[in-house]
Amino acid sequence: GLTQVGIMEPVLIRVPKCASTLGIAVEGGANTRQTLPRITTIQKGSSAHICGRLRVGQVILEVNGVSLKGMEHRDATRVIAEAYKTKDKDFVDFLIAEFN
Amino acid sequence: REKRLTLPPSEITLL
């Protein structure tokens, strides 16, 4: 039979802004070994932690519909920070890639 | 001859 190994399945995760901080640490970006931002830490008590759906190791493909592909670390993290800061929305939508 | 792609590690940012 066929065995599926490491299929990347994009998942949309909506994180409500329910705490003062988003609370994720990310590494990566264009021109590094990790070409898309990858979650390395989730801080306790933060919005990401309370939401409960983000996980260490997940890769962020899009933020509020904006693709992070090709963005260097500084630009990608700025997109994430501004999505959390804006008062236009009381949530941030992440398109996440996770291995199933 | 083997060609290796060496990219630098990334910094980590807390958001």
PDB file of C-alpha atoms in Angstrom:
ATOM      1  CA  GLY A   1       0.000   0.000   0.000  1.00  0.00           C
ATOM      2  CA  LEU A   2       0.918   3.639  -0.081  1.00  0.00           C
ATOM      3  CA  THR A   3       2.434   5.360   2.908  1.00  0.00           C
ATOM      4  CA  GLN A   4       2.136   9.098   3.302  1.00  0.00           C
ATOM      5  CA  VAL A   5       5.201  10.623   4.865  1.00  0.00           C
ATOM      6  CA  GLY A   6       5.532  14.250   5.839  1.00  0.00           C
ATOM      7  CA  ILE A   7       2.617  15.703   3.944  1.00  0.00           C
ATOM      8  CA  MET A   8       2.357  19.420   4.644  1.00  0.00           C
ATOM      9  CA  GLU A   9      -1.245  20.272   5.294  1.00  0.00           C
ATOM     10  CA  PRO A  10      -2.058  23.996   5.489  1.00  0.00           C
ATOM     11  CA  VAL A  11      -4.422  24.817   8.341  1.00  0.00           C
ATOM     12  CA  LEU A  12      -6.032  28.172   9.142  1.00  0.00           C
ATOM     13  CA  ILE A  13      -5.741  29.051  12.818  1.00  0.00           C
ATOM     14  CA  ARG A  14      -7.480  32.155  14.201  1.00  0.00           C
ATOM     15  CA  VAL A  15      -5.846  33.537  17.339  1.00  0.00           C
ATOM     16  CA  PRO A  16      -8.054  35.962  19.299  1.00  0.00           C
ATOM     17  CA  LYS A  17      -6.214  38.906  20.847  1.00  0.00           C
ATOM     18  CA  CYS A  18      -7.129  37.963  24.391  1.00  0.00           C
ATOM     19  CA  ALA A  19      -3.857  38.876  26.151  1.00  0.00           C
ATOM     20  CA  SER A  20      -1.391  41.749  25.969  1.00  0.00           C
ATOM     21  CA  THR A  21       1.120  39.752  23.919  1.00  0.00           C
ATOM     22  CA  LEU A  22       0.877  37.290  21.040  1.00  0.00           C
ATOM     23  CA  GLY A  23       3.554  35.219  22.735  1.00  0.00           C
ATOM     24  CA  ILE A  24       5.318  33.298  19.988  1.00  0.00           C
ATOM     25  CA  ALA A  25       9.002  33.246  19.159  1.00  0.00           C
ATOM     26  CA  VAL A  26       9.856  32.532  15.544  1.00  0.00           C
ATOM     27  CA  GLU A  27      13.004  31.762  13.619  1.00  0.00           C
ATOM     28  CA  GLY A  28      13.636  31.788   9.909  1.00  0.00           C
ATOM     29  CA  GLY A  29      12.905  33.757   6.796  1.00  0.00           C
ATOM     30  CA  ALA A  30      14.222  34.033   3.264  1.00  0.00           C
ATOM     31  CA  ASN A  31      17.983  33.536   2.870  1.00  0.00           C
ATOM     32  CA  THR A  32      18.294  31.441   6.032  1.00  0.00           C
ATOM     33  CA  ARG A  33      18.290  27.681   6.568  1.00  0.00           C
ATOM     34  CA  GLN A  34      14.636  27.911   7.616  1.00  0.00           C
ATOM     35  CA  THR A  35      13.087  29.721   4.666  1.00  0.00           C
ATOM     36  CA  LEU A  36       9.687  30.352   6.289  1.00  0.00           C
ATOM     37  CA  PRO A  37       9.138  31.447   9.909  1.00  0.00           C
ATOM     38  CA  ARG A  38       8.890  28.516  12.285  1.00  0.00           C
ATOM     39  CA  ILE A  39       7.464  28.725  15.811  1.00  0.00           C
ATOM     40  CA  THR A  40      10.157  27.947  18.385  1.00  0.00           C
ATOM     41  CA  THR A  41       8.451  28.965  21.648  1.00  0.00           C
ATOM     42  CA  ILE A  42       4.961  29.700  22.943  1.00  0.00           C
ATOM     43  CA  GLN A  43       4.821  31.825  26.082  1.00  0.00           C
ATOM     44  CA  LYS A  44       2.476  30.897  28.902  1.00  0.00           C
ATOM     45  CA  GLY A  45      -0.404  33.304  29.431  1.00  0.00           C
ATOM     46  CA  SER A  46      -0.075  34.846  25.968  1.00  0.00           C
ATOM     47  CA  SER A  47      -2.803  34.951  23.317  1.00  0.00           C
ATOM     48  CA  ALA A  48      -1.110  32.120  21.424  1.00  0.00           C
ATOM     49  CA  HIS A  49      -1.032  29.973  24.567  1.00  0.00           C
ATOM     50  CA  ILE A  50      -4.642  30.707  25.514  1.00  0.00           C
ATOM     51  CA  CYS A  51      -5.799  29.973  21.950  1.00  0.00           C
ATOM     52  CA  GLY A  52      -4.192  26.568  22.335  1.00  0.00           C
ATOM     53  CA  ARG A  53      -3.860  25.663  18.665  1.00  0.00           C
ATOM     54  CA  LEU A  54      -0.398  26.926  17.770  1.00  0.00           C
ATOM     55  CA  ARG A  55       2.449  24.497  18.361  1.00  0.00           C
ATOM     56  CA  VAL A  56       6.227  24.669  18.446  1.00  0.00           C
ATOM     57  CA  GLY A  57       7.554  23.473  15.083  1.00  0.00           C
ATOM     58  CA  GLN A  58       4.689  24.779  12.987  1.00  0.00           C
ATOM     59  CA  VAL A  59       5.645  26.888   9.986  1.00  0.00           C
ATOM     60  CA  ILE A  60       3.750  30.111   9.262  1.00  0.00           C
ATOM     61  CA  LEU A  61       2.788  30.424   5.586  1.00  0.00           C
ATOM     62  CA  GLU A  62       0.485  33.462   5.758  1.00  0.00           C
ATOM     63  CA  VAL A  63      -0.683  36.089   8.244  1.00  0.00           C
ATOM     64  CA  ASN A  64      -4.136  37.619   7.631  1.00  0.00           C
ATOM     65  CA  GLY A  65      -3.862  36.411   4.038  1.00  0.00           C
ATOM     66  CA  VAL A  66      -0.407  37.918   3.479  1.00  0.00           C
ATOM     67  CA  SER A  67       2.117  35.346   2.264  1.00  0.00           C
ATOM     68  CA  LEU A  68       5.444  35.312   4.119  1.00  0.00           C
ATOM     69  CA  LYS A  69       7.128  33.452   1.270  1.00  0.00           C
ATOM     70  CA  GLY A  70      10.276  35.230   0.126  1.00  0.00           C
ATOM     71  CA  MET A  71      10.296  37.621   3.094  1.00  0.00           C
ATOM     72  CA  GLU A  72      13.422  37.948   5.182  1.00  0.00           C
ATOM     73  CA  HIS A  73      13.176  37.435   8.926  1.00  0.00           C
ATOM     74  CA  ARG A  74      12.837  41.108   9.800  1.00  0.00           C
ATOM     75  CA  ASP A  75      10.029  41.718   7.297  1.00  0.00           C
ATOM     76  CA  ALA A  76       8.132  38.551   8.186  1.00  0.00           C
ATOM     77  CA  THR A  77       8.263  39.313  11.909  1.00  0.00           C
ATOM     78  CA  ARG A  78       7.141  42.883  11.204  1.00  0.00           C
ATOM     79  CA  VAL A  79       4.070  41.545   9.361  1.00  0.00           C
ATOM     80  CA  ILE A  80       3.216  39.335  12.344  1.00  0.00           C
ATOM     81  CA  ALA A  81       3.794  42.148  14.870  1.00  0.00           C
ATOM     82  CA  GLU A  82       1.666  44.614  12.908  1.00  0.00           C
ATOM     83  CA  ALA A  83      -1.133  42.070  12.542  1.00  0.00           C
ATOM     84  CA  TYR A  84      -1.203  41.776  16.325  1.00  0.00           C
ATOM     85  CA  LYS A  85      -0.955  45.513  16.907  1.00  0.00           C
ATOM     86  CA  THR A  86      -3.643  46.715  14.500  1.00  0.00           C
ATOM     87  CA  LYS A  87      -6.979  47.623  16.031  1.00  0.00           C
ATOM     88  CA  ASP A  88      -8.788  46.759  12.784  1.00  0.00           C
ATOM     89  CA  LYS A  89      -9.163  43.128  13.863  1.00  0.00           C
ATOM     90  CA  ASP A  90      -9.490  41.468  17.276  1.00  0.00           C
ATOM     91  CA  PHE A  91      -7.810  38.308  15.975  1.00  0.00           C
ATOM     92  CA  VAL A  92      -4.895  37.205  13.795  1.00  0.00           C
ATOM     93  CA  ASP A  93      -5.375  34.524  11.153  1.00  0.00           C
ATOM     94  CA  PHE A  94      -2.368  32.252  10.637  1.00  0.00           C
ATOM     95  CA  LEU A  95      -2.081  29.837   7.750  1.00  0.00           C
ATOM     96  CA  ILE A  96       0.069  27.121   9.263  1.00  0.00           C
ATOM     97  CA  ALA A  97       1.846  24.151   7.721  1.00  0.00           C
ATOM     98  CA  GLU A  98       2.090  21.114   9.922  1.00  0.00           C
ATOM     99  CA  PHE A  99       3.252  17.591   9.262  1.00  0.00           C
ATOM    100  CA  ASN A 100       0.363  15.151   9.631  1.00  0.00           C
TER     101      ASN A 100
ATOM    102  CA  ARG B   1      31.654  16.683  -6.830  1.00  0.00           C
ATOM    103  CA  GLU B   2      29.032  17.297  -4.145  1.00  0.00           C
ATOM    104  CA  LYS B   3      27.673  20.803  -3.979  1.00  0.00           C
ATOM    105  CA  ARG B   4      26.504  21.936  -0.566  1.00  0.00           C
ATOM    106  CA  LEU B   5      24.086  24.742   0.018  1.00  0.00           C
ATOM    107  CA  THR B   6      25.074  26.560   3.157  1.00  0.00           C
ATOM    108  CA  LEU B   7      22.649  29.137   4.408  1.00  0.00           C
ATOM    109  CA  PRO B   8      23.082  30.958   7.695  1.00  0.00           C
ATOM    110  CA  PRO B   9      20.898  30.184  10.696  1.00  0.00           C
ATOM    111  CA  SER B  10      18.198  32.683  11.476  1.00  0.00           C
ATOM    112  CA  GLU B  11      17.881  35.000  14.423  1.00  0.00           C
ATOM    113  CA  ILE B  12      14.897  34.365  16.698  1.00  0.00           C
ATOM    114  CA  THR B  13      12.346  37.063  17.455  1.00  0.00           C
ATOM    115  CA  LEU B  14       9.818  37.054  20.271  1.00  0.00           C
ATOM    116  CA  LEU B  15       6.496  38.513  19.213  1.00  0.00           C
TER     117      LEU B  15
END
